[in-house]
Coordinates of C-alpha atoms in Angstrom, one line a residue:
X121 CA -16.3 46.1 -51.0
X122 CA -13.7 43.7 -52.6
X123 CA -14.8 41.6 -55.5
X124 CA -15.2 38.2 -53.8
X125 CA -15.3 36.5 -57.2
X126 CA -11.7 37.5 -57.9
X127 CA -10.4 36.9 -54.4
X128 CA -7.3 34.5 -54.2
X129 CA -7.9 31.0 -52.9
X130 CA -5.7 31.1 -49.8
X131 CA -4.1 28.0 -48.5
X132 CA -4.7 27.9 -44.7
X133 CA -1.5 26.1 -44.2
X134 CA 0.4 29.0 -45.7
X135 CA -1.6 31.4 -43.6
X136 CA -0.6 29.4 -40.5
X137 CA 3.0 29.5 -41.5
X138 CA 2.9 33.3 -41.9
X139 CA 1.3 33.8 -38.4
X140 CA 4.0 31.7 -36.9
X141 CA 6.7 33.8 -38.3
X142 CA 4.8 37.0 -37.4
X143 CA 4.5 35.8 -33.8
X144 CA 8.1 34.6 -33.4
X145 CA 9.5 37.5 -35.5
X146 CA 12.2 35.1 -36.7
X147 CA 12.1 32.5 -39.5
X148 CA 14.4 30.1 -37.7
X149 CA 12.4 30.0 -34.4
X150 CA 9.1 29.8 -36.4
X151 CA 10.5 26.9 -38.4
X152 CA 11.6 25.0 -35.3
X153 CA 8.1 25.5 -33.7
X154 CA 6.5 24.3 -36.9
X155 CA 8.9 21.3 -37.2
X156 CA 9.9 22.2 -40.8
X157 CA 13.1 23.5 -42.3
X158 CA 13.8 27.2 -42.6
X159 CA 14.2 27.2 -46.4
X160 CA 10.9 25.4 -46.7
X161 CA 9.2 27.9 -44.5
X162 CA 10.6 30.8 -46.5
X163 CA 9.3 29.3 -49.7
X164 CA 5.9 28.8 -48.3
X165 CA 5.6 32.4 -47.1
X166 CA 6.8 33.6 -50.5
X167 CA 4.0 31.6 -52.1
X168 CA 1.5 33.3 -49.8
X169 CA 2.9 36.7 -50.7
X170 CA 2.5 35.8 -54.4
X171 CA -1.1 34.8 -53.9
X172 CA -1.8 38.1 -52.1
X173 CA 0.3 40.2 -54.4
X174 CA 2.0 41.9 -51.4
X175 CA 5.1 41.6 -49.3
X176 CA 4.2 40.7 -45.7
X177 CA 7.6 40.3 -44.0
X178 CA 11.0 41.9 -44.1
X179 CA 14.2 40.3 -42.8
X180 CA 16.3 42.5 -40.6
X181 CA 19.7 41.9 -38.8
X182 CA 17.8 41.2 -35.6
X183 CA 15.1 39.0 -37.1
X184 CA 11.9 39.6 -39.1
X185 CA 9.4 42.5 -39.0
X186 CA 6.0 43.0 -40.5
X187 CA 5.6 45.2 -43.5
X188 CA 2.6 47.6 -43.5
X189 CA 0.7 45.1 -45.5
X190 CA 1.7 42.4 -43.0
X191 CA 0.4 44.5 -40.1
X192 CA -3.0 44.7 -41.9
X193 CA -3.1 41.0 -42.8
X194 CA -2.0 39.5 -39.5
X195 CA -5.2 40.1 -37.4
X196 CA -7.3 38.9 -40.4
X197 CA -5.1 35.9 -40.8
X198 CA -5.7 34.9 -37.2
X199 CA -9.4 35.5 -37.5
X200 CA -9.4 33.3 -40.7
X201 CA -7.7 30.5 -38.8
X202 CA -10.0 30.8 -35.8
X203 CA -13.0 30.7 -38.2
X204 CA -11.7 27.6 -40.0
X205 CA -11.1 25.8 -36.6
X206 CA -14.6 26.7 -35.5
X207 CA -16.2 25.5 -38.8
X208 CA -14.4 22.2 -38.5
X209 CA -15.4 21.8 -34.8
X210 CA -19.1 22.6 -35.6
X211 CA -19.1 20.2 -38.5
X212 CA -17.6 17.4 -36.4
X213 CA -20.2 18.1 -33.7
X214 CA -23.0 17.8 -36.2
X215 CA -21.6 14.7 -37.8
X216 CA -20.5 13.0 -34.5
X217 CA -23.2 13.9 -31.9
X218 CA -22.1 10.9 -29.8
X219 CA -18.9 12.7 -28.6
X220 CA -18.7 15.1 -25.6
X221 CA -15.8 16.4 -23.5
X222 CA -16.7 17.7 -20.0
X223 CA -14.4 20.1 -18.2
X224 CA -14.1 20.7 -14.5
X225 CA -11.9 23.0 -12.4
X226 CA -9.9 22.2 -9.3
X227 CA -11.9 20.8 -6.4
X228 CA -15.1 20.2 -8.4
X229 CA -16.4 16.7 -8.9
X230 CA -18.4 15.8 -12.1
X231 CA -18.2 12.0 -11.7
X232 CA -21.9 11.3 -10.7
X233 CA -23.2 13.4 -13.6
X234 CA -20.8 11.8 -16.1
X235 CA -21.6 8.3 -14.9
X236 CA -25.3 9.0 -15.4
X237 CA -24.7 10.4 -18.8
X238 CA -22.9 7.2 -19.8
X239 CA -25.7 5.1 -18.3
X240 CA -28.4 7.0 -20.2
X241 CA -26.4 7.2 -23.5
X242 CA -24.2 4.0 -23.7
X243 CA -23.3 5.0 -27.3
X244 CA -21.7 8.3 -26.0
X245 CA -18.0 8.8 -26.1
X246 CA -17.8 11.0 -23.0
X247 CA -14.4 12.3 -21.8
X248 CA -13.5 14.5 -18.9
X249 CA -10.7 17.2 -18.8
X250 CA -9.3 19.3 -16.0
X251 CA -9.4 23.0 -16.9
X252 CA -7.3 25.7 -15.3
X253 CA -9.1 28.2 -13.0
X254 CA -8.9 31.0 -15.5
X255 CA -9.8 29.1 -18.7
X256 CA -13.4 27.9 -18.6
X257 CA -14.6 30.3 -21.3
X258 CA -11.5 29.9 -23.5
X259 CA -11.7 26.1 -23.2
X260 CA -15.4 26.2 -24.4
X261 CA -14.9 28.7 -27.2
X262 CA -11.8 26.9 -28.4
X263 CA -13.8 23.6 -28.4
X264 CA -11.4 21.9 -26.0
X265 CA -14.5 21.1 -23.9
X266 CA -18.2 21.1 -24.7
X267 CA -19.4 21.7 -21.1
X268 CA -17.5 22.9 -18.0
X269 CA -18.3 22.9 -14.3
X270 CA -16.5 25.8 -12.7
X271 CA -16.7 28.5 -10.1
X272 CA -17.7 32.1 -11.0
X273 CA -16.6 34.7 -11.7
X274 CA -15.4 34.3 -15.3
X275 CA -16.5 36.0 -18.5
X276 CA -19.8 34.5 -19.7
X277 CA -20.2 36.1 -23.2
X278 CA -21.4 33.6 -25.8
X279 CA -22.0 31.1 -23.0
X280 CA -25.1 29.5 -21.5
X281 CA -24.6 29.4 -17.7
X282 CA -26.7 27.4 -15.3
X283 CA -26.4 27.7 -11.5
X284 CA -25.7 24.4 -9.8
X285 CA -25.0 25.2 -6.1
X286 CA -23.2 27.5 -3.7
X287 CA -20.1 26.9 -1.6
X288 CA -19.3 29.0 1.5
X289 CA -16.0 30.8 1.4
X290 CA -13.4 30.1 4.1
X291 CA -10.0 31.3 5.1
X292 CA -7.1 29.0 4.3
X293 CA -4.2 29.3 6.8
X294 CA -1.3 27.2 8.1
X295 CA -2.1 25.1 11.1
X296 CA 0.0 27.3 13.4
X297 CA -1.8 30.5 12.3
X298 CA -3.3 32.7 15.0
X299 CA -6.8 32.1 13.6
X300 CA -6.5 28.3 13.1
X301 CA -9.1 26.5 15.2
X302 CA -11.6 29.4 15.4
X303 CA -15.2 28.4 15.0
X304 CA -15.6 31.3 12.6
X305 CA -14.2 34.7 11.6
X306 CA -15.3 37.8 9.8
X307 CA -13.5 40.3 7.5
X308 CA -12.6 42.4 10.5
X309 CA -10.4 39.5 11.8
X310 CA -8.3 39.6 8.6
X311 CA -8.3 43.3 8.0
X312 CA -4.5 43.3 8.0
X313 CA -3.9 39.8 6.7
X314 CA -2.0 39.8 3.4
X315 CA -3.8 37.9 0.7
X316 CA -2.2 36.5 -2.5
X317 CA -2.9 38.6 -5.6
X318 CA -4.1 37.0 -8.9
X319 CA -3.5 38.2 -12.5
X320 CA -7.2 38.3 -13.4
X321 CA -8.8 41.5 -12.0
X322 CA -12.3 40.1 -11.7
X323 CA -11.2 36.9 -10.0
X324 CA -8.8 39.0 -7.9
X325 CA -11.6 41.2 -6.7
X326 CA -13.9 38.3 -5.8
X327 CA -11.4 36.1 -4.0
X328 CA -9.7 38.9 -2.1
X329 CA -13.0 40.8 -1.5
X330 CA -11.2 43.8 -2.8
X331 CA -12.3 46.5 -2.1
X332 CA -13.9 45.6 1.3
X333 CA -17.5 46.6 2.0
X334 CA -16.2 49.8 3.7
X335 CA -14.2 50.7 0.6
X336 CA -10.8 49.9 2.0
X337 CA -8.4 47.8 -0.1
X338 CA -7.5 44.3 0.7
X339 CA -4.0 43.9 2.0
X340 CA -1.6 42.9 -0.8
X341 CA 0.2 39.6 -0.7
X342 CA 2.5 38.0 -3.4
X343 CA 1.3 37.6 -7.0
X344 CA 0.5 33.9 -7.7
X345 CA -1.0 32.1 -10.7
X346 CA -1.0 28.3 -9.9
X347 CA -3.1 26.9 -7.0
X348 CA -0.1 24.8 -5.9
X349 CA 2.0 27.9 -5.6
X350 CA -0.7 29.5 -3.4
X351 CA -0.7 26.4 -1.1
X352 CA 3.0 26.6 -0.7
X353 CA 2.9 30.3 0.0
X354 CA 0.3 29.9 2.7
X355 CA 2.0 26.9 4.3
X356 CA 5.1 28.9 4.6
X357 CA 3.2 31.6 6.6
X358 CA 3.6 34.3 4.0
X359 CA -0.1 34.9 3.4
X360 CA -3.6 33.5 4.0
X361 CA -6.2 33.1 1.3
X362 CA -9.9 33.2 0.9
X363 CA -11.0 30.0 -0.9
X364 CA -14.1 27.9 -1.6
X365 CA -15.0 25.4 1.1
X366 CA -15.3 22.9 -1.7
X367 CA -11.6 23.1 -2.5
X368 CA -10.6 21.1 0.6
X369 CA -7.0 22.2 0.5
X370 CA -6.7 21.0 4.1
X371 CA -7.1 17.5 2.8
X372 CA -4.5 17.9 0.1
X373 CA -1.9 19.4 2.5
X374 CA -2.0 18.3 6.2
X375 CA -0.1 21.5 7.1
X376 CA -3.1 23.7 6.1
X377 CA -6.5 24.2 7.6
X378 CA -9.6 26.3 6.9
X379 CA -11.7 28.6 9.1
X380 CA -15.3 29.5 8.2
X381 CA -15.6 33.1 7.0
X382 CA -19.0 34.6 7.9
X383 CA -20.7 37.7 6.3
X384 CA -19.4 37.2 2.8
X385 CA -21.1 36.1 -0.5
X386 CA -20.6 32.4 -1.2
X387 CA -18.8 30.9 -4.1
X388 CA -21.1 30.0 -7.0
X389 CA -20.6 26.7 -8.9
X390 CA -22.1 26.7 -12.4
X391 CA -22.3 24.6 -15.5
X392 CA -21.3 26.5 -18.7
X393 CA -21.8 25.5 -22.3
X394 CA -21.7 27.4 -25.7
X395 CA -24.9 29.2 -26.5
X396 CA -24.9 27.9 -30.0
X397 CA -24.1 24.3 -29.2
X398 CA -27.0 21.9 -30.1
X399 CA -25.2 18.7 -29.4
X400 CA -27.8 16.4 -27.9
X401 CA -25.2 15.2 -25.3
X402 CA -24.7 18.7 -24.0
X403 CA -28.4 19.0 -23.3
X404 CA -28.3 15.5 -21.7
X405 CA -25.3 16.4 -19.5
X406 CA -27.1 19.6 -18.4
X407 CA -30.0 17.5 -17.1
X408 CA -27.6 15.0 -15.5
X409 CA -25.8 17.8 -13.8
X410 CA -29.0 19.2 -12.4
X411 CA -30.0 15.8 -11.1
X412 CA -26.6 14.7 -9.6
X413 CA -24.6 17.8 -8.9
X414 CA -27.2 19.9 -7.1
X415 CA -29.4 17.4 -5.3
X416 CA -32.5 18.8 -7.1
X417 CA -34.2 18.1 -10.4
X418 CA -35.0 20.4 -13.2

């Protein structure tokens, strides 16, 4: 074990500068991203190397590369910066329990619960923030939000997750699609229907129902990431998509419509918070969400 009493007092600003150069692999690009001059950045990195007693970076004709010591230090530098950010966030939360940021993903409404929170806690500084479909956990752990209403599935490690309600899944198609106007359909009706692929494997499996109950793979459609791109793809007749009935894409785009999809598990809407967050407003919002986003009390 190292002697902690003799450990250097690292300047986090210098550590951040080093990680920027390590990620860009170029002093000039890193300096531009940090909004400082390249000579200044070079001096700051040398100061860090002097503190550590090791060379971290080597300049090459094609840019910059990490030394062996730099390779060892980089993951620890990133962990150090994350730890410092979390320490600051936890301290602010303890010192300012009147602040809360509530996240929500596309098609989900948190207004009634937020309005009730503000009525019950007029001193609260409550904000709302839209969160991308694949970022609920990251937004919480990075302290961008303190609570988020989102649709499963997403990784729930280090999170407290509360079920709010279920939404049936439906098939989103263009209005001139062969299945448009049907009272309902099953997976057999779309056995050969190409469905957009998503970069997240868990989300991909759930929203494409891949594999199907009989073990067969779901037909592949184009790879998409943004919801808006998915809507355009479907409207153009290149694919259909299984979505939550709460998304109401047919109201967003008049050239789309939905068809009820029977015999499949519904979409689950949940409230997620950090397991170690003791902010009184987080607990208050959880109660408000139960009362106003589910139609039932605790």
